[in-house]
């Protein structure tokens, strides 16, 4: 009978111990410690002590030095560096058109030929007028020389003055004839309309046989397309920061790239052109301009593109996978760092924006330190851990909360 009582008592004690262990394990596993009331601190301390006593299985990885290139994105607008309206400078009938609409033309290339018969005749007439004026000037000059050499008793002073005036008038007539010839030759030259710049020519408003004149408007428009300019707005704060960096000599060379409307990246880099001379009153921004080579004409004036701007030599930071970060009180972030004695400590860190699944750490972590990437929810300061290989089930986008915060 005594043996049976001892056995029953032992069973009861074992059941009580097992129940206590199960309750404690359930609290830990389901994270259901009581909250509120004056016993919070004691309950939290008991929880952490229980967690420290139990060995947790976690996966870790090393913080890696990674190049951080996170370009700023701007909505940008392509625009021509130059565009020219071809206005005829004389009137006449179009005799020839020496281009096809949409062609890329070179500076100095002949585009239109206007009938020059009238202007050629005027130029020849002006040449004849010049020759006559020069002959008259030579005659007047010889006569004046004879009057100067004549005996003073044979001529009067009035006659000598008249000869001098006639000589000077003849010289002025020569100058006038030369000027008239220049105008006539200029008009004759303008019967051929040439491209003032290189670029793509658009639709022609005149055809062979049409009568054109300066008052009738432009014949066509030429738009320079290579190189081409890309403009984008920069806020007043960003502009001041850029100018301050220039003044301090701390500006780094930027790499400027474009994403085309079809989503592909333009394979040529741009260089700085200029910034506008005034800020927009409505948007508090200033227009900045870059210049891009455009030999394939992929960039069209008045089209919209996306500008990517980052450093040519971007900095490197110790980087950790995004799933290793935990939220700390006050909106801060931290990581669990594995120490040499196989315990963990929580480390607050300062980070930059994540890129490609990795988050750069600016402050609080060194390259090569091991951070926990799975099993984070059951960790606490001083908890002993055992290592396991990371699995594909680890949520790389998870942003865990610290058990201390909870």
mmCIF file of C-alpha atoms in Angstrom:
data_model
loop_
_atom_site.group_PDB
_atom_site.id
_atom_site.type_symbol
_atom_site.label_atom_id
_atom_site.label_comp_id
_atom_site.label_asym_id
_atom_site.label_seq_id
_atom_site.Cartn_x
_atom_site.Cartn_y
_atom_site.Cartn_z
ATOM 1 C CA UNK A 1 0.000 0.000 0.000
ATOM 2 C CA UNK A 2 2.866 2.369 0.855
ATOM 3 C CA UNK A 3 4.491 1.593 -2.479
ATOM 4 C CA UNK A 4 1.287 2.492 -4.336
ATOM 5 C CA UNK A 5 0.997 5.821 -2.481
ATOM 6 C CA UNK A 6 4.623 6.694 -3.326
ATOM 7 C CA UNK A 7 3.999 5.866 -6.981
ATOM 8 C CA UNK A 8 0.851 8.036 -7.071
ATOM 9 C CA UNK A 9 2.644 10.956 -5.418
ATOM 10 C CA UNK A 10 5.508 10.650 -7.927
ATOM 11 C CA UNK A 11 3.083 10.696 -10.841
ATOM 12 C CA UNK A 12 1.370 13.825 -9.515
ATOM 13 C CA UNK A 13 4.697 15.658 -9.038
ATOM 14 C CA UNK A 14 5.846 14.660 -12.543
ATOM 15 C CA UNK A 15 2.596 15.881 -14.031
ATOM 16 C CA UNK A 16 2.942 19.252 -12.258
ATOM 17 C CA UNK A 17 6.522 19.689 -13.468
ATOM 18 C CA UNK A 18 5.590 18.732 -17.015
ATOM 19 C CA UNK A 19 2.663 21.195 -16.972
ATOM 20 C CA UNK A 20 4.914 23.994 -15.729
ATOM 21 C CA UNK A 21 7.455 23.318 -18.487
ATOM 22 C CA UNK A 22 4.710 23.223 -21.132
ATOM 23 C CA UNK A 23 3.219 26.520 -19.923
ATOM 24 C CA UNK A 24 6.631 28.219 -19.947
ATOM 25 C CA UNK A 25 7.411 26.771 -23.369
ATOM 26 C CA UNK A 26 4.045 27.909 -24.684
ATOM 27 C CA UNK A 27 4.638 31.437 -23.467
ATOM 28 C CA UNK A 28 7.982 31.494 -25.192
ATOM 29 C CA UNK A 29 6.849 29.819 -28.421
ATOM 30 C CA UNK A 30 3.715 31.934 -28.872
ATOM 31 C CA UNK A 31 5.147 35.137 -27.421
ATOM 32 C CA UNK A 32 2.171 35.488 -25.022
ATOM 33 C CA UNK A 33 3.755 36.938 -21.903
ATOM 34 C CA UNK A 34 1.305 39.059 -19.898
ATOM 35 C CA UNK A 35 1.359 42.782 -20.561
ATOM 36 C CA UNK A 36 0.383 45.757 -18.434
ATOM 37 C CA UNK A 37 0.295 46.220 -14.686
ATOM 38 C CA UNK A 38 3.129 46.584 -12.240
ATOM 39 C CA UNK A 39 4.530 43.101 -12.993
ATOM 40 C CA UNK A 40 5.662 43.974 -16.571
ATOM 41 C CA UNK A 41 9.326 44.420 -15.675
ATOM 42 C CA UNK A 42 9.430 41.207 -13.685
ATOM 43 C CA UNK A 43 7.598 39.280 -16.396
ATOM 44 C CA UNK A 44 9.941 40.612 -19.065
ATOM 45 C CA UNK A 45 12.977 39.710 -16.967
ATOM 46 C CA UNK A 46 11.595 36.224 -16.401
ATOM 47 C CA UNK A 47 10.915 35.848 -20.102
ATOM 48 C CA UNK A 48 14.451 36.920 -21.078
ATOM 49 C CA UNK A 49 15.937 34.604 -18.453
ATOM 50 C CA UNK A 50 13.941 31.696 -19.840
ATOM 51 C CA UNK A 51 14.990 32.568 -23.389
ATOM 52 C CA UNK A 52 18.638 32.815 -22.367
ATOM 53 C CA UNK A 53 18.434 29.414 -20.728
ATOM 54 C CA UNK A 54 17.102 27.821 -23.909
ATOM 55 C CA UNK A 55 19.347 27.431 -26.945
ATOM 56 C CA UNK A 56 17.850 28.873 -30.139
ATOM 57 C CA UNK A 57 18.629 27.768 -33.676
ATOM 58 C CA UNK A 58 19.380 30.628 -36.082
ATOM 59 C CA UNK A 59 20.943 31.275 -39.487
ATOM 60 C CA UNK A 60 23.595 33.962 -39.842
ATOM 61 C CA UNK A 61 25.542 35.688 -42.589
ATOM 62 C CA UNK A 62 28.500 38.051 -42.721
ATOM 63 C CA UNK A 63 28.083 41.774 -43.270
ATOM 64 C CA UNK A 64 29.606 42.375 -46.706
ATOM 65 C CA UNK A 65 31.272 45.470 -48.128
ATOM 66 C CA UNK A 66 29.121 46.368 -51.118
ATOM 67 C CA UNK A 67 29.178 49.253 -53.559
ATOM 68 C CA UNK A 68 26.145 51.427 -52.900
ATOM 69 C CA UNK A 69 24.740 52.864 -56.092
ATOM 70 C CA UNK A 70 21.203 54.127 -55.640
ATOM 71 C CA UNK A 71 20.566 56.693 -58.396
ATOM 72 C CA UNK A 72 18.169 59.566 -58.029
ATOM 73 C CA UNK A 73 15.367 59.535 -60.600
ATOM 74 C CA UNK A 74 13.988 62.590 -62.392
ATOM 75 C CA UNK A 75 11.335 63.063 -65.048
ATOM 76 C CA UNK A 76 13.320 64.826 -67.793
ATOM 77 C CA UNK A 77 12.503 66.510 -71.088
ATOM 78 C CA UNK A 78 14.567 66.253 -74.289
ATOM 79 C CA UNK A 79 15.040 69.506 -76.178
ATOM 80 C CA UNK A 80 17.060 70.685 -79.162
ATOM 81 C CA UNK A 81 20.231 72.646 -78.494
ATOM 82 C CA UNK A 82 19.440 74.761 -81.576
ATOM 83 C CA UNK A 83 16.551 75.055 -84.004
ATOM 84 C CA UNK A 84 16.401 77.386 -86.999
ATOM 85 C CA UNK A 85 13.568 78.557 -89.242
ATOM 86 C CA UNK A 86 14.764 78.883 -92.857
ATOM 87 C CA UNK A 87 13.472 82.258 -94.028
ATOM 88 C CA UNK A 88 14.190 83.355 -97.631
ATOM 89 C CA UNK A 89 16.067 86.654 -97.666
ATOM 90 C CA UNK A 90 15.005 87.555 -101.220
ATOM 91 C CA UNK A 91 11.857 86.971 -103.242
ATOM 92 C CA UNK A 92 11.551 84.801 -106.339
ATOM 93 C CA UNK A 93 10.420 81.479 -107.720
ATOM 94 C CA UNK A 94 11.788 78.219 -106.316
ATOM 95 C CA UNK A 95 13.894 76.590 -109.026
ATOM 96 C CA UNK A 96 15.254 73.516 -107.173
ATOM 97 C CA UNK A 97 14.889 71.709 -103.846
ATOM 98 C CA UNK A 98 18.037 69.748 -102.991
ATOM 99 C CA UNK A 99 16.904 67.689 -99.988
ATOM 100 C CA UNK A 100 14.260 65.235 -98.920
ATOM 101 C CA UNK A 101 11.975 66.091 -96.041
ATOM 102 C CA UNK A 102 13.267 64.484 -92.824
ATOM 103 C CA UNK A 103 16.893 64.331 -94.029
ATOM 104 C CA UNK A 104 19.792 65.038 -91.722
ATOM 105 C CA UNK A 105 21.551 67.983 -93.344
ATOM 106 C CA UNK A 106 25.008 69.469 -92.780
ATOM 107 C CA UNK A 107 25.829 73.112 -92.121
ATOM 108 C CA UNK A 108 26.518 74.860 -95.455
ATOM 109 C CA UNK A 109 24.544 72.333 -97.519
ATOM 110 C CA UNK A 110 22.453 73.897 -100.327
ATOM 111 C CA UNK A 111 18.757 73.285 -99.683
ATOM 112 C CA UNK A 112 16.786 75.598 -102.023
ATOM 113 C CA UNK A 113 17.711 77.309 -105.283
ATOM 114 C CA UNK A 114 15.672 80.395 -106.213
ATOM 115 C CA UNK A 115 15.606 81.666 -109.802
ATOM 116 C CA UNK A 116 18.623 84.023 -110.035
ATOM 117 C CA UNK A 117 18.193 85.518 -113.512
ATOM 118 C CA UNK A 118 16.999 88.895 -112.251
ATOM 119 C CA UNK A 119 19.589 89.082 -109.492
ATOM 120 C CA UNK A 120 22.392 88.121 -111.882
ATOM 121 C CA UNK A 121 21.372 90.927 -114.234
ATOM 122 C CA UNK A 122 21.309 93.436 -111.368
ATOM 123 C CA UNK A 123 24.760 92.320 -110.252
ATOM 124 C CA UNK A 124 26.151 92.745 -113.771
ATOM 125 C CA UNK A 125 24.585 96.201 -113.953
ATOM 126 C CA UNK A 126 26.212 97.169 -110.655
ATOM 127 C CA UNK A 127 29.575 95.981 -111.967
ATOM 128 C CA UNK A 128 29.143 98.214 -114.993
ATOM 129 C CA UNK A 129 28.155 101.151 -112.786
ATOM 130 C CA UNK A 130 31.304 100.619 -110.743
ATOM 131 C CA UNK A 131 33.495 100.540 -113.828
ATOM 132 C CA UNK A 132 31.942 103.797 -115.080
ATOM 133 C CA UNK A 133 32.372 105.450 -111.693
ATOM 134 C CA UNK A 134 36.001 104.402 -111.509
ATOM 135 C CA UNK A 135 36.647 105.798 -115.037
ATOM 136 C CA UNK A 136 35.008 109.090 -114.118
ATOM 137 C CA UNK A 137 37.056 109.214 -110.922
ATOM 138 C CA UNK A 138 40.301 108.765 -112.840
ATOM 139 C CA UNK A 139 39.329 111.536 -115.322
ATOM 140 C CA UNK A 140 38.393 113.948 -112.528
ATOM 141 C CA UNK A 141 41.629 113.209 -110.706
ATOM 142 C CA UNK A 142 43.757 113.954 -113.809
ATOM 143 C CA UNK A 143 41.882 117.185 -114.456
ATOM 144 C CA UNK A 144 42.429 118.285 -110.874
ATOM 145 C CA UNK A 145 46.152 117.559 -111.156
ATOM 146 C CA UNK A 146 46.394 119.712 -114.307
ATOM 147 C CA UNK A 147 44.590 122.538 -112.570
ATOM 148 C CA UNK A 148 47.064 122.346 -109.692
ATOM 149 C CA UNK A 149 50.033 122.500 -112.071
ATOM 150 C CA UNK A 150 48.627 125.315 -114.247
ATOM 151 C CA UNK A 151 49.952 128.882 -114.101
ATOM 152 C CA UNK A 152 48.067 130.827 -111.458
ATOM 153 C CA UNK A 153 47.689 133.707 -113.921
ATOM 154 C CA UNK A 154 45.789 131.501 -116.374
ATOM 155 C CA UNK A 155 43.072 130.103 -113.986
ATOM 156 C CA UNK A 156 41.049 131.388 -111.143
ATOM 157 C CA UNK A 157 40.865 129.957 -107.644
ATOM 158 C CA UNK A 158 37.227 129.093 -108.284
ATOM 159 C CA UNK A 159 38.161 126.851 -111.196
ATOM 160 C CA UNK A 160 40.762 125.087 -109.081
ATOM 161 C CA UNK A 161 38.199 124.534 -106.281
ATOM 162 C CA UNK A 162 35.649 123.155 -108.735
ATOM 163 C CA UNK A 163 38.170 120.660 -110.097
ATOM 164 C CA UNK A 164 38.984 119.487 -106.590
ATOM 165 C CA UNK A 165 35.307 119.061 -105.717
ATOM 166 C CA UNK A 166 34.658 117.116 -108.933
ATOM 167 C CA UNK A 167 37.518 114.752 -108.075
ATOM 168 C CA UNK A 168 36.178 114.124 -104.561
ATOM 169 C CA UNK A 169 32.657 113.609 -105.898
ATOM 170 C CA UNK A 170 33.904 111.058 -108.393
ATOM 171 C CA UNK A 171 35.681 109.150 -105.624
ATOM 172 C CA UNK A 172 32.426 109.106 -103.584
ATOM 173 C CA UNK A 173 30.572 107.791 -106.639
ATOM 174 C CA UNK A 174 33.049 104.907 -106.794
ATOM 175 C CA UNK A 175 32.382 104.037 -103.162
ATOM 176 C CA UNK A 176 28.627 104.142 -103.788
ATOM 177 C CA UNK A 177 28.962 101.914 -106.844
ATOM 178 C CA UNK A 178 30.991 99.407 -104.843
ATOM 179 C CA UNK A 179 28.319 99.336 -102.120
ATOM 180 C CA UNK A 180 25.590 98.788 -104.686
ATOM 181 C CA UNK A 181 27.583 95.914 -106.163
ATOM 182 C CA UNK A 182 27.972 94.306 -102.719
ATOM 183 C CA UNK A 183 24.194 94.457 -102.190
ATOM 184 C CA UNK A 184 23.534 93.008 -105.647
ATOM 185 C CA UNK A 185 26.025 90.180 -105.114
ATOM 186 C CA UNK A 186 24.552 89.497 -101.688
ATOM 187 C CA UNK A 187 21.070 89.175 -103.194
ATOM 188 C CA UNK A 188 22.480 86.924 -105.901
ATOM 189 C CA UNK A 189 24.166 84.754 -103.279
ATOM 190 C CA UNK A 190 20.902 84.422 -101.354
ATOM 191 C CA UNK A 191 19.211 82.781 -104.319
ATOM 192 C CA UNK A 192 20.725 79.599 -102.860
ATOM 193 C CA UNK A 193 19.395 78.845 -99.366
ATOM 194 C CA UNK A 194 21.947 76.880 -97.313
ATOM 195 C CA UNK A 195 21.658 75.135 -93.937
ATOM 196 C CA UNK A 196 23.035 77.392 -91.179
ATOM 197 C CA UNK A 197 23.379 74.433 -88.753
ATOM 198 C CA UNK A 198 23.574 70.653 -88.929
ATOM 199 C CA UNK A 199 20.426 68.815 -87.943
ATOM 200 C CA UNK A 200 17.237 67.195 -89.155
ATOM 201 C CA UNK A 201 15.101 69.193 -91.562
ATOM 202 C CA UNK A 202 11.341 68.961 -91.370
ATOM 203 C CA UNK A 203 8.490 69.476 -93.800
ATOM 204 C CA UNK A 204 9.016 71.965 -96.620
ATOM 205 C CA UNK A 205 6.370 74.675 -96.972
ATOM 206 C CA UNK A 206 7.497 75.506 -100.535
ATOM 207 C CA UNK A 207 7.781 73.430 -103.692
ATOM 208 C CA UNK A 208 9.409 73.915 -107.081
ATOM 209 C CA UNK A 209 7.644 76.783 -108.884
ATOM 210 C CA UNK A 210 6.315 78.435 -105.730
ATOM 211 C CA UNK A 211 6.916 82.150 -105.261
ATOM 212 C CA UNK A 212 8.669 82.794 -101.953
ATOM 213 C CA UNK A 213 9.461 85.982 -100.055
ATOM 214 C CA UNK A 214 10.601 86.933 -96.541
ATOM 215 C CA UNK A 215 7.072 88.075 -95.695
ATOM 216 C CA UNK A 216 5.560 84.694 -96.608
ATOM 217 C CA UNK A 217 7.169 82.784 -93.703
ATOM 218 C CA UNK A 218 9.709 80.033 -93.235
ATOM 219 C CA UNK A 219 10.539 77.503 -95.919
ATOM 220 C CA UNK A 220 11.341 74.744 -93.397
ATOM 221 C CA UNK A 221 12.777 74.189 -89.910
ATOM 222 C CA UNK A 222 16.083 72.550 -88.974
ATOM 223 C CA UNK A 223 16.416 71.025 -85.503
ATOM 224 C CA UNK A 224 19.805 70.047 -84.110
ATOM 225 C CA UNK A 225 19.556 66.497 -82.779
ATOM 226 C CA UNK A 226 23.182 65.522 -82.096
ATOM 227 C CA UNK A 227 24.071 66.414 -79.433
ATOM 228 C CA UNK A 228 20.733 66.909 -77.728
ATOM 229 C CA UNK A 229 19.879 68.561 -74.430
ATOM 230 C CA UNK A 230 17.927 66.968 -71.564
ATOM 231 C CA UNK A 231 16.418 69.277 -68.938
ATOM 232 C CA UNK A 232 14.945 68.429 -65.542
ATOM 233 C CA UNK A 233 13.718 70.416 -62.500
ATOM 234 C CA UNK A 234 15.750 70.468 -59.298
ATOM 235 C CA UNK A 235 14.113 71.624 -56.056
ATOM 236 C CA UNK A 236 15.426 74.707 -54.319
ATOM 237 C CA UNK A 237 16.787 72.651 -51.386
ATOM 238 C CA UNK A 238 18.566 70.182 -53.647
ATOM 239 C CA UNK A 239 19.982 73.048 -55.708
ATOM 240 C CA UNK A 240 21.372 74.790 -52.617
ATOM 241 C CA UNK A 241 22.926 71.502 -51.440
ATOM 242 C CA UNK A 242 24.552 71.067 -54.847
ATOM 243 C CA UNK A 243 25.932 74.625 -54.811
ATOM 244 C CA UNK A 244 27.176 74.233 -51.237
ATOM 245 C CA UNK A 245 29.024 71.061 -52.269
ATOM 246 C CA UNK A 246 30.618 72.981 -55.125
ATOM 247 C CA UNK A 247 31.697 75.786 -52.821
ATOM 248 C CA UNK A 248 33.193 73.342 -50.333
ATOM 249 C CA UNK A 249 35.012 71.498 -53.091
ATOM 250 C CA UNK A 250 33.338 68.257 -52.070
ATOM 251 C CA UNK A 251 31.320 67.632 -55.213
ATOM 252 C CA UNK A 252 31.917 64.207 -56.738
ATOM 253 C CA UNK A 253 31.632 63.567 -60.450
ATOM 254 C CA UNK A 254 28.182 62.308 -61.322
ATOM 255 C CA UNK A 255 27.120 59.656 -63.789
ATOM 256 C CA UNK A 256 24.014 60.675 -65.697
ATOM 257 C CA UNK A 257 22.029 58.045 -67.588
ATOM 258 C CA UNK A 258 18.655 57.895 -69.261
ATOM 259 C CA UNK A 259 15.807 55.398 -69.377
ATOM 260 C CA UNK A 260 13.915 55.635 -72.661
ATOM 261 C CA UNK A 261 10.099 55.559 -72.876
ATOM 262 C CA UNK A 262 10.171 51.837 -73.761
ATOM 263 C CA UNK A 263 11.984 51.057 -70.467
ATOM 264 C CA UNK A 264 15.407 50.384 -72.005
ATOM 265 C CA UNK A 265 18.486 52.191 -70.719
ATOM 266 C CA UNK A 266 20.201 54.619 -73.084
ATOM 267 C CA UNK A 267 23.776 53.428 -73.605
ATOM 268 C CA UNK A 268 25.420 56.870 -73.657
ATOM 269 C CA UNK A 269 26.223 59.072 -70.674
ATOM 270 C CA UNK A 270 25.514 62.787 -70.526
ATOM 271 C CA UNK A 271 27.636 65.661 -69.323
ATOM 272 C CA UNK A 272 26.703 68.832 -67.498
ATOM 273 C CA UNK A 273 25.607 71.696 -69.763
ATOM 274 C CA UNK A 274 24.202 74.547 -67.643
ATOM 275 C CA UNK A 275 21.546 75.457 -65.080
ATOM 276 C CA UNK A 276 18.911 78.141 -65.523
ATOM 277 C CA UNK A 277 19.376 81.665 -64.168
ATOM 278 C CA UNK A 278 16.182 81.874 -62.116
ATOM 279 C CA UNK A 279 13.982 79.743 -59.876
ATOM 280 C CA UNK A 280 10.373 79.007 -60.769
ATOM 281 C CA UNK A 281 8.089 80.978 -58.472
ATOM 282 C CA UNK A 282 5.278 78.436 -58.832
ATOM 283 C CA UNK A 283 7.210 75.189 -58.227
ATOM 284 C CA UNK A 284 10.272 76.401 -56.249
ATOM 285 C CA UNK A 285 12.517 74.509 -58.655
ATOM 286 C CA UNK A 286 15.191 75.384 -61.203
ATOM 287 C CA UNK A 287 15.775 73.812 -64.608
ATOM 288 C CA UNK A 288 19.058 71.949 -64.962
ATOM 289 C CA UNK A 289 20.377 70.849 -68.349
ATOM 290 C CA UNK A 290 22.585 67.995 -69.531
ATOM 291 C CA UNK A 291 23.946 67.295 -72.990
ATOM 292 C CA UNK A 292 23.854 63.797 -74.529
ATOM 293 C CA UNK A 293 25.316 62.457 -77.786
ATOM 294 C CA UNK A 294 22.506 61.302 -80.043
ATOM 295 C CA UNK A 295 23.933 59.842 -83.282
ATOM 296 C CA UNK A 296 21.202 57.181 -83.604
ATOM 297 C CA UNK A 297 18.410 59.752 -83.024
ATOM 298 C CA UNK A 298 16.875 57.738 -80.194
ATOM 299 C CA UNK A 299 16.226 60.971 -78.322
ATOM 300 C CA UNK A 300 13.632 63.179 -79.983
ATOM 301 C CA UNK A 301 13.091 66.846 -79.048
ATOM 302 C CA UNK A 302 10.019 67.353 -76.818
ATOM 303 C CA UNK A 303 9.970 63.691 -75.696
ATOM 304 C CA UNK A 304 10.043 62.663 -72.023
ATOM 305 C CA UNK A 305 12.641 60.336 -70.503
ATOM 306 C CA UNK A 306 13.732 59.259 -67.016
ATOM 307 C CA UNK A 307 17.065 60.588 -65.797
ATOM 308 C CA UNK A 308 19.173 58.456 -63.433
ATOM 309 C CA UNK A 309 21.894 60.355 -61.590
ATOM 310 C CA UNK A 310 24.451 58.796 -59.257
ATOM 311 C CA UNK A 311 28.182 58.914 -58.491
ATOM 312 C CA UNK A 312 30.730 57.664 -61.023
ATOM 313 C CA UNK A 313 32.707 56.198 -58.112
ATOM 314 C CA UNK A 314 29.983 55.236 -55.624
ATOM 315 C CA UNK A 315 30.889 54.610 -51.952
ATOM 316 C CA UNK A 316 30.959 51.157 -50.318
ATOM 317 C CA UNK A 317 29.287 50.260 -47.010
ATOM 318 C CA UNK A 318 28.970 47.135 -44.841
ATOM 319 C CA UNK A 319 25.668 45.690 -46.063
ATOM 320 C CA UNK A 320 23.250 43.157 -44.613
ATOM 321 C CA UNK A 321 20.206 41.335 -46.036
ATOM 322 C CA UNK A 322 16.963 43.184 -45.425
ATOM 323 C CA UNK A 323 15.530 40.328 -43.325
ATOM 324 C CA UNK A 324 18.234 40.807 -40.682
ATOM 325 C CA UNK A 325 16.856 44.208 -39.633
ATOM 326 C CA UNK A 326 14.554 44.610 -36.627
ATOM 327 C CA UNK A 327 12.458 47.616 -35.628
ATOM 328 C CA UNK A 328 13.542 49.339 -32.410
ATOM 329 C CA UNK A 329 11.621 51.806 -30.249
ATOM 330 C CA UNK A 330 11.614 55.348 -31.575
ATOM 331 C CA UNK A 331 11.521 54.286 -35.210
ATOM 332 C CA UNK A 332 15.132 53.139 -35.246
ATOM 333 C CA UNK A 333 16.523 49.888 -36.639
ATOM 334 C CA UNK A 334 18.944 47.293 -35.351
ATOM 335 C CA UNK A 335 20.459 43.874 -36.028
ATOM 336 C CA UNK A 336 21.270 40.829 -33.913
ATOM 337 C CA UNK A 337 25.031 40.271 -33.932
ATOM 338 C CA UNK A 338 26.536 36.857 -33.148
ATOM 339 C CA UNK A 339 29.431 37.051 -30.699
ATOM 340 C CA UNK A 340 32.363 34.635 -30.368
ATOM 341 C CA UNK A 341 30.809 32.861 -27.352
ATOM 342 C CA UNK A 342 27.773 31.932 -29.517
ATOM 343 C CA UNK A 343 25.505 34.447 -27.782
ATOM 344 C CA UNK A 344 23.777 37.357 -29.506
ATOM 345 C CA UNK A 345 23.538 41.057 -28.800
ATOM 346 C CA UNK A 346 21.239 43.607 -30.329
ATOM 347 C CA UNK A 347 23.023 46.475 -32.111
ATOM 348 C CA UNK A 348 21.308 49.725 -33.235
ATOM 349 C CA UNK A 349 22.425 50.782 -36.722
ATOM 350 C CA UNK A 350 22.040 53.671 -39.151
ATOM 351 C CA UNK A 351 21.155 52.615 -42.669
ATOM 352 C CA UNK A 352 20.565 53.914 -46.164
ATOM 353 C CA UNK A 353 17.779 52.917 -48.531
ATOM 354 C CA UNK A 354 17.876 49.233 -49.465
ATOM 355 C CA UNK A 355 18.928 48.226 -52.956
ATOM 356 C CA UNK A 356 18.721 44.756 -54.476
ATOM 357 C CA UNK A 357 17.693 43.079 -51.203
ATOM 358 C CA UNK A 358 20.695 44.461 -49.278
ATOM 359 C CA UNK A 359 20.717 47.371 -46.864
ATOM 360 C CA UNK A 360 23.885 49.483 -46.450
ATOM 361 C CA UNK A 361 24.835 50.212 -42.829
ATOM 362 C CA UNK A 362 26.390 53.637 -42.369
ATOM 363 C CA UNK A 363 27.031 53.326 -38.622
ATOM 364 C CA UNK A 364 26.938 50.566 -36.008
ATOM 365 C CA UNK A 365 28.342 47.551 -37.876
ATOM 366 C CA UNK A 366 31.665 46.497 -39.388
ATOM 367 C CA UNK A 367 32.257 44.335 -42.436
ATOM 368 C CA UNK A 368 32.737 40.671 -41.515
ATOM 369 C CA UNK A 369 30.556 40.727 -38.395
ATOM 370 C CA UNK A 370 27.926 37.976 -38.346
ATOM 371 C CA UNK A 371 24.269 38.984 -38.230
ATOM 372 C CA UNK A 372 21.226 36.782 -37.674
ATOM 373 C CA UNK A 373 18.927 36.437 -40.703
ATOM 374 C CA UNK A 374 16.419 33.812 -39.451
ATOM 375 C CA UNK A 375 15.092 32.796 -36.036
ATOM 376 C CA UNK A 376 15.080 36.445 -34.996
ATOM 377 C CA UNK A 377 11.707 36.451 -33.223
ATOM 378 C CA UNK A 378 12.948 34.254 -30.296
ATOM 379 C CA UNK A 379 16.171 36.095 -29.576
ATOM 380 C CA UNK A 380 17.074 38.183 -26.578
ATOM 381 C CA UNK A 381 20.294 39.619 -25.132
ATOM 382 C CA UNK A 382 22.718 36.862 -24.146
ATOM 383 C CA UNK A 383 20.694 34.044 -25.716
ATOM 384 C CA UNK A 384 22.823 31.039 -26.703
ATOM 385 C CA UNK A 385 22.341 29.992 -30.312
ATOM 386 C CA UNK A 386 23.108 27.081 -32.545
ATOM 387 C CA UNK A 387 23.765 27.686 -36.250
ATOM 388 C CA UNK A 388 21.723 26.345 -39.134
ATOM 389 C CA UNK A 389 21.948 26.899 -42.873
ATOM 390 C CA UNK A 390 19.558 29.535 -44.284
ATOM 391 C CA UNK A 391 16.617 28.038 -46.141
ATOM 392 C CA UNK A 392 14.566 29.224 -49.086
ATOM 393 C CA UNK A 393 11.615 29.658 -46.701
ATOM 394 C CA UNK A 394 13.252 32.689 -45.061
ATOM 395 C CA UNK A 395 11.208 35.738 -45.961
ATOM 396 C CA UNK A 396 13.760 38.162 -47.420
ATOM 397 C CA UNK A 397 11.311 41.047 -47.182
ATOM 398 C CA UNK A 398 10.361 40.492 -43.540
ATOM 399 C CA UNK A 399 10.972 43.390 -41.189
ATOM 400 C CA UNK A 400 10.964 41.745 -37.760
ATOM 401 C CA UNK A 401 10.194 43.406 -34.453
ATOM 402 C CA UNK A 402 12.527 43.125 -31.529
ATOM 403 C CA UNK A 403 11.221 40.970 -28.644
ATOM 404 C CA UNK A 404 12.541 43.681 -26.320
ATOM 405 C CA UNK A 405 10.169 46.181 -27.927
ATOM 406 C CA UNK A 406 7.279 43.778 -27.414
#
